[in-house]
PDB file of C-alpha atoms in Angstrom:
ATOM      1  CA  MET A 294      94.321  78.479  30.444  1.00  0.00           C
ATOM      2  CA  THR A 295      96.352  75.735  31.573  1.00  0.00           C
ATOM      3  CA  SER A 296      95.632  73.575  34.888  1.00  0.00           C
ATOM      4  CA  GLU A 297      97.914  73.806  37.812  1.00  0.00           C
ATOM      5  CA  SER A 298      98.506  70.055  37.638  1.00  0.00           C
ATOM      6  CA  ASP A 299      99.958  70.652  34.231  1.00  0.00           C
ATOM      7  CA  LEU A 300     103.726  71.434  34.822  1.00  0.00           C
ATOM      8  CA  SER A 301     104.663  71.546  31.108  1.00  0.00           C
ATOM      9  CA  THR A 302     104.703  75.355  30.920  1.00  0.00           C
ATOM     10  CA  PRO A 303     107.388  77.475  32.433  1.00  0.00           C
ATOM     11  CA  GLN A 304     104.773  79.558  34.243  1.00  0.00           C
ATOM     12  CA  ALA A 305     103.104  76.428  35.897  1.00  0.00           C
ATOM     13  CA  ARG A 306     106.645  75.150  37.073  1.00  0.00           C
ATOM     14  CA  ARG A 307     107.471  78.605  38.528  1.00  0.00           C
ATOM     15  CA  ARG A 308     104.114  78.852  40.196  1.00  0.00           C
ATOM     16  CA  ALA A 309     104.540  75.296  41.750  1.00  0.00           C
ATOM     17  CA  ASN A 310     108.101  76.273  42.814  1.00  0.00           C
ATOM     18  CA  THR A 311     107.014  79.467  44.432  1.00  0.00           C
ATOM     19  CA  ASN A 312     104.096  77.682  46.121  1.00  0.00           C
ATOM     20  CA  ALA A 313     106.626  75.097  47.611  1.00  0.00           C
ATOM     21  CA  ARG A 314     108.928  77.918  48.804  1.00  0.00           C
ATOM     22  CA  LEU A 315     105.906  79.813  50.231  1.00  0.00           C
ATOM     23  CA  ARG A 316     104.686  76.534  52.085  1.00  0.00           C
ATOM     24  CA  GLU A 317     108.221  75.950  53.404  1.00  0.00           C
ATOM     25  CA  ALA A 318     108.527  79.357  54.694  1.00  0.00           C
ATOM     26  CA  LEU A 319     105.090  79.236  56.189  1.00  0.00           C
ATOM     27  CA  GLY A 320     106.354  76.143  58.128  1.00  0.00           C
ATOM     28  CA  VAL A 321     109.503  78.002  59.335  1.00  0.00           C
ATOM     29  CA  LEU A 322     107.178  80.871  60.496  1.00  0.00           C
ATOM     30  CA  ALA A 323     104.672  78.487  62.273  1.00  0.00           C
ATOM     31  CA  LYS A 324     107.718  76.831  64.033  1.00  0.00           C
ATOM     32  CA  ASP A 325     109.224  80.143  65.357  1.00  0.00           C
ATOM     33  CA  PRO A 326     107.054  81.623  67.969  1.00  0.00           C
ATOM     34  CA  SER A 327     108.953  84.926  67.968  1.00  0.00           C
ATOM     35  CA  ALA A 328     108.539  85.543  64.220  1.00  0.00           C
ATOM     36  CA  ALA A 329     105.399  87.534  63.340  1.00  0.00           C
ATOM     37  CA  PRO A 330     103.246  85.667  60.942  1.00  0.00           C
ATOM     38  CA  THR A 331     102.685  88.498  58.309  1.00  0.00           C
ATOM     39  CA  VAL A 332     102.610  88.502  54.575  1.00  0.00           C
ATOM     40  CA  ALA A 333     105.692  90.575  54.515  1.00  0.00           C
ATOM     41  CA  ALA A 334     107.547  88.135  56.707  1.00  0.00           C
ATOM     42  CA  LEU A 335     106.419  85.260  54.575  1.00  0.00           C
ATOM     43  CA  ALA A 336     107.435  87.039  51.437  1.00  0.00           C
ATOM     44  CA  ARG A 337     110.832  87.676  52.830  1.00  0.00           C
ATOM     45  CA  ALA A 338     111.350  84.235  54.009  1.00  0.00           C
ATOM     46  CA  ALA A 339     110.296  82.752  50.625  1.00  0.00           C
ATOM     47  CA  GLY A 340     112.092  85.299  48.615  1.00  0.00           C
ATOM     48  CA  VAL A 341     109.167  86.555  46.766  1.00  0.00           C
ATOM     49  CA  GLY A 342     107.161  89.624  46.482  1.00  0.00           C
ATOM     50  CA  ARG A 343     104.075  90.295  48.536  1.00  0.00           C
ATOM     51  CA  ASN A 344     101.858  90.856  45.474  1.00  0.00           C
ATOM     52  CA  ILE A 345     102.635  87.356  44.343  1.00  0.00           C
ATOM     53  CA  ILE A 346     100.997  85.963  47.338  1.00  0.00           C
ATOM     54  CA  TYR A 347      97.965  88.103  47.061  1.00  0.00           C
ATOM     55  CA  THR A 348      97.333  87.409  43.395  1.00  0.00           C
ATOM     56  CA  HIS A 349      98.499  83.843  42.835  1.00  0.00           C
ATOM     57  CA  HIS A 350      98.657  81.959  46.157  1.00  0.00           C
ATOM     58  CA  ALA A 351      95.379  82.567  47.895  1.00  0.00           C
ATOM     59  CA  ASP A 352      95.573  79.130  49.459  1.00  0.00           C
ATOM     60  CA  VAL A 353      98.870  80.088  51.217  1.00  0.00           C
ATOM     61  CA  LEU A 354      97.322  83.281  52.338  1.00  0.00           C
ATOM     62  CA  ASP A 355      94.528  81.377  53.954  1.00  0.00           C
ATOM     63  CA  ALA A 356      96.888  79.191  55.759  1.00  0.00           C
ATOM     64  CA  LEU A 357      98.889  82.389  56.887  1.00  0.00           C
ATOM     65  CA  ARG A 358      95.520  83.905  58.260  1.00  0.00           C
ATOM     66  CA  GLU A 359      94.879  80.460  60.207  1.00  0.00           C
ATOM     67  CA  LEU A 360      98.491  80.703  61.737  1.00  0.00           C
ATOM     68  CA  GLN A 361      97.594  84.479  62.578  1.00  0.00           C
ATOM     69  CA  SER A 362      94.420  83.490  64.294  1.00  0.00           C
ATOM     70  CA  GLN A 363      96.046  80.612  66.163  1.00  0.00           C
ATOM     71  CA  ARG A 364      98.887  83.028  67.482  1.00  0.00           C
ATOM     72  CA  GLU A 365      96.240  85.537  68.382  1.00  0.00           C
ATOM     73  CA  GLY A 366      94.207  82.902  70.322  1.00  0.00           C
ATOM     74  CA  ALA A 367      97.387  81.884  72.215  1.00  0.00           C
ATOM     75  CA  THR A 368      98.304  85.531  72.867  1.00  0.00           C
ATOM     76  CA  GLU A 369      94.819  86.261  74.191  1.00  0.00           C
ATOM     77  CA  MET A 370      95.082  83.059  76.400  1.00  0.00           C
ATOM     78  CA  ALA A 371      98.466  84.039  77.681  1.00  0.00           C
ATOM     79  CA  ALA A 372      97.266  87.677  78.149  1.00  0.00           C
ATOM     80  CA  GLY A 373      94.228  86.282  80.138  1.00  0.00           C
ATOM     81  CA  ASP A 374      96.525  84.277  82.396  1.00  0.00           C
ATOM     82  CA  ALA A 375      98.839  87.291  82.857  1.00  0.00           C
ATOM     83  CA  ASP A 376      95.661  89.418  83.903  1.00  0.00           C
ATOM     84  CA  ARG A 377      94.552  86.778  86.234  1.00  0.00           C
ATOM     85  CA  THR A 378      97.987  86.534  87.798  1.00  0.00           C
ATOM     86  CA  ARG A 379      98.216  90.339  88.212  1.00  0.00           C
ATOM     87  CA  SER A 380      94.821  90.360  89.813  1.00  0.00           C
ATOM     88  CA  ALA A 381      95.657  87.616  92.235  1.00  0.00           C
ATOM     89  CA  LEU A 382      98.960  89.627  92.994  1.00  0.00           C
ATOM     90  CA  ARG A 383      97.010  92.827  93.680  1.00  0.00           C
ATOM     91  CA  HIS A 384      94.800  90.832  95.954  1.00  0.00           C
ATOM     92  CA  VAL A 385      97.507  89.271  97.863  1.00  0.00           C
ATOM     93  CA  GLU A 386      99.225  92.687  98.060  1.00  0.00           C
ATOM     94  CA  ALA A 387      96.052  94.195  99.429  1.00  0.00           C
ATOM     95  CA  LYS A 388      95.693  91.264 101.976  1.00  0.00           C
ATOM     96  CA  ASN A 389      99.307  91.799 103.084  1.00  0.00           C
ATOM     97  CA  ILE A 390      98.656  95.546 103.570  1.00  0.00           C
ATOM     98  CA  ALA A 391      95.593  94.943 105.579  1.00  0.00           C
ATOM     99  CA  LEU A 392      97.484  92.320 107.755  1.00  0.00           C
ATOM    100  CA  ALA A 393     100.325  94.692 108.298  1.00  0.00           C
ATOM    101  CA  THR A 394      97.912  97.409 109.440  1.00  0.00           C
ATOM    102  CA  HIS A 395      96.109  94.951 111.670  1.00  0.00           C
ATOM    103  CA  ASN A 396      99.516  93.862 113.153  1.00  0.00           C
ATOM    104  CA  ALA A 397     100.579  97.406 113.733  1.00  0.00           C
ATOM    105  CA  SER A 398      97.345  98.164 115.647  1.00  0.00           C
ATOM    106  CA  LEU A 399      97.801  95.044 117.761  1.00  0.00           C
ATOM    107  CA  LEU A 400     101.379  96.067 118.505  1.00  0.00           C
ATOM    108  CA  LYS A 401     100.214  99.534 119.647  1.00  0.00           C
ATOM    109  CA  ARG A 402      97.556  97.952 121.836  1.00  0.00           C
ATOM    110  CA  ALA A 403      99.989  95.633 123.383  1.00  0.00           C
ATOM    111  CA  LEU A 404     102.403  98.483 124.040  1.00  0.00           C
ATOM    112  CA  GLU A 405      99.748 100.457 125.706  1.00  0.00           C
ATOM    113  CA  ALA A 406      98.572  97.491 127.791  1.00  0.00           C
ATOM    114  CA  GLU A 407     102.287  97.097 129.107  1.00  0.00           C
ATOM    115  CA  GLN A 408     102.480 100.784 130.089  1.00  0.00           C
ATOM    116  CA  ARG A 409      99.184 100.489 131.857  1.00  0.00           C
ATOM    117  CA  ALA A 410     100.252  97.380 133.629  1.00  0.00           C
ATOM    118  CA  GLU A 411     103.408  99.125 134.841  1.00  0.00           C
ATOM    119  CA  ARG A 412     101.466 102.090 136.024  1.00  0.00           C
ATOM    120  CA  LEU A 413      99.104  99.832 137.973  1.00  0.00           C
ATOM    121  CA  GLU A 414     102.077  97.925 139.544  1.00  0.00           C
ATOM    122  CA  ARG A 415     103.559 101.021 140.723  1.00  0.00           C
ATOM    123  CA  ARG A 416     100.141 102.348 142.123  1.00  0.00           C
ATOM    124  CA  ASN A 417      99.682  98.700 143.734  1.00  0.00           C
ATOM    125  CA  ALA A 418     103.126  99.187 145.374  1.00  0.00           C
ATOM    126  CA  GLN A 419     102.199 102.422 146.688  1.00  0.00           C
ATOM    127  CA  LEU A 420      98.829 101.149 148.201  1.00  0.00           C
ATOM    128  CA  VAL A 421     100.616  98.218 149.666  1.00  0.00           C
ATOM    129  CA  GLN A 422     103.055 100.517 151.443  1.00  0.00           C
ATOM    130  CA  GLU A 423     100.271 102.584 152.734  1.00  0.00           C
ATOM    131  CA  LEU A 424      98.229  99.595 153.886  1.00  0.00           C
ATOM    132  CA  ASP A 425     101.527  98.309 155.876  1.00  0.00           C
ATOM    133  CA  ARG A 426     101.818 101.702 157.471  1.00  0.00           C
ATOM    134  CA  ILE A 427      98.360 101.723 158.412  1.00  0.00           C
ATOM    135  CA  ARG A 428      98.375  98.269 159.898  1.00  0.00           C
ATOM    136  CA  LEU A 429     101.372  99.117 162.160  1.00  0.00           C
ATOM    137  CA  PRO A 430     100.287  98.715 165.725  1.00  0.00           C
ATOM    138  CA  VAL A 431      99.714 102.002 167.354  1.00  0.00           C
ATOM    139  CA  PRO A 432     100.847 101.924 171.100  1.00  0.00           C
ATOM    140  CA  ILE A 433      98.381 103.018 173.514  1.00  0.00           C
ATOM    141  CA  ARG A 434      99.378 105.510 176.146  1.00  0.00           C
ATOM    142  CA  ILE A 435      99.264 104.162 179.602  1.00  0.00           C
ATOM    143  CA  ASN A 436     101.034 106.912 181.231  1.00  0.00           C
ATOM    144  CA  ALA A 437     100.438 110.538 180.219  1.00  0.00           C
ATOM    145  CA  GLU A 438     104.073 111.377 180.942  1.00  0.00           C
ATOM    146  CA  ALA A 439     105.271 109.018 178.360  1.00  0.00           C
ATOM    147  CA  PRO A 440     106.163 110.534 175.089  1.00  0.00           C
ATOM    148  CA  ASP A 441     104.056 109.454 171.986  1.00  0.00           C
ATOM    149  CA  PRO A 442     106.295 107.428 169.625  1.00  0.00           C
ATOM    150  CA  SER A 443     104.297 108.447 166.477  1.00  0.00           C
ATOM    151  CA  THR A 444     105.014 112.090 167.183  1.00  0.00           C
ATOM    152  CA  ALA A 445     108.780 111.653 167.656  1.00  0.00           C
TER     153      ALA A 445
END
């Protein structure tokens, strides 16, 4: 067998050329966060068959797996951040609902207190009128023939 550093044979040159195209395609996949780092995507970008990667370019396959694990770690971290954000949002919404309920009960109590105060003011006015009527001086009858003003 010939060594990979020996580029004198056409197979070695083809393998080196394919390796270079795969590395270049891997760099493009690594720079594009929207591209999925899969063997199929790498093969399409490099213009080679997937079997070539599996059979002859294990080092590129290892680099691709490393890129996949990096992306998964970043995805998991982003998912964790999203979960924490959703949890915080649910907590704030629950707190908002609790405050709205508390405000509604306070408003109801305030309206009831105003109605009670109006009733008490009317009752107080009635009692003041009755007290004023009771405090009116009652004339004492001096003469039996004089008519009683309270009966008239």
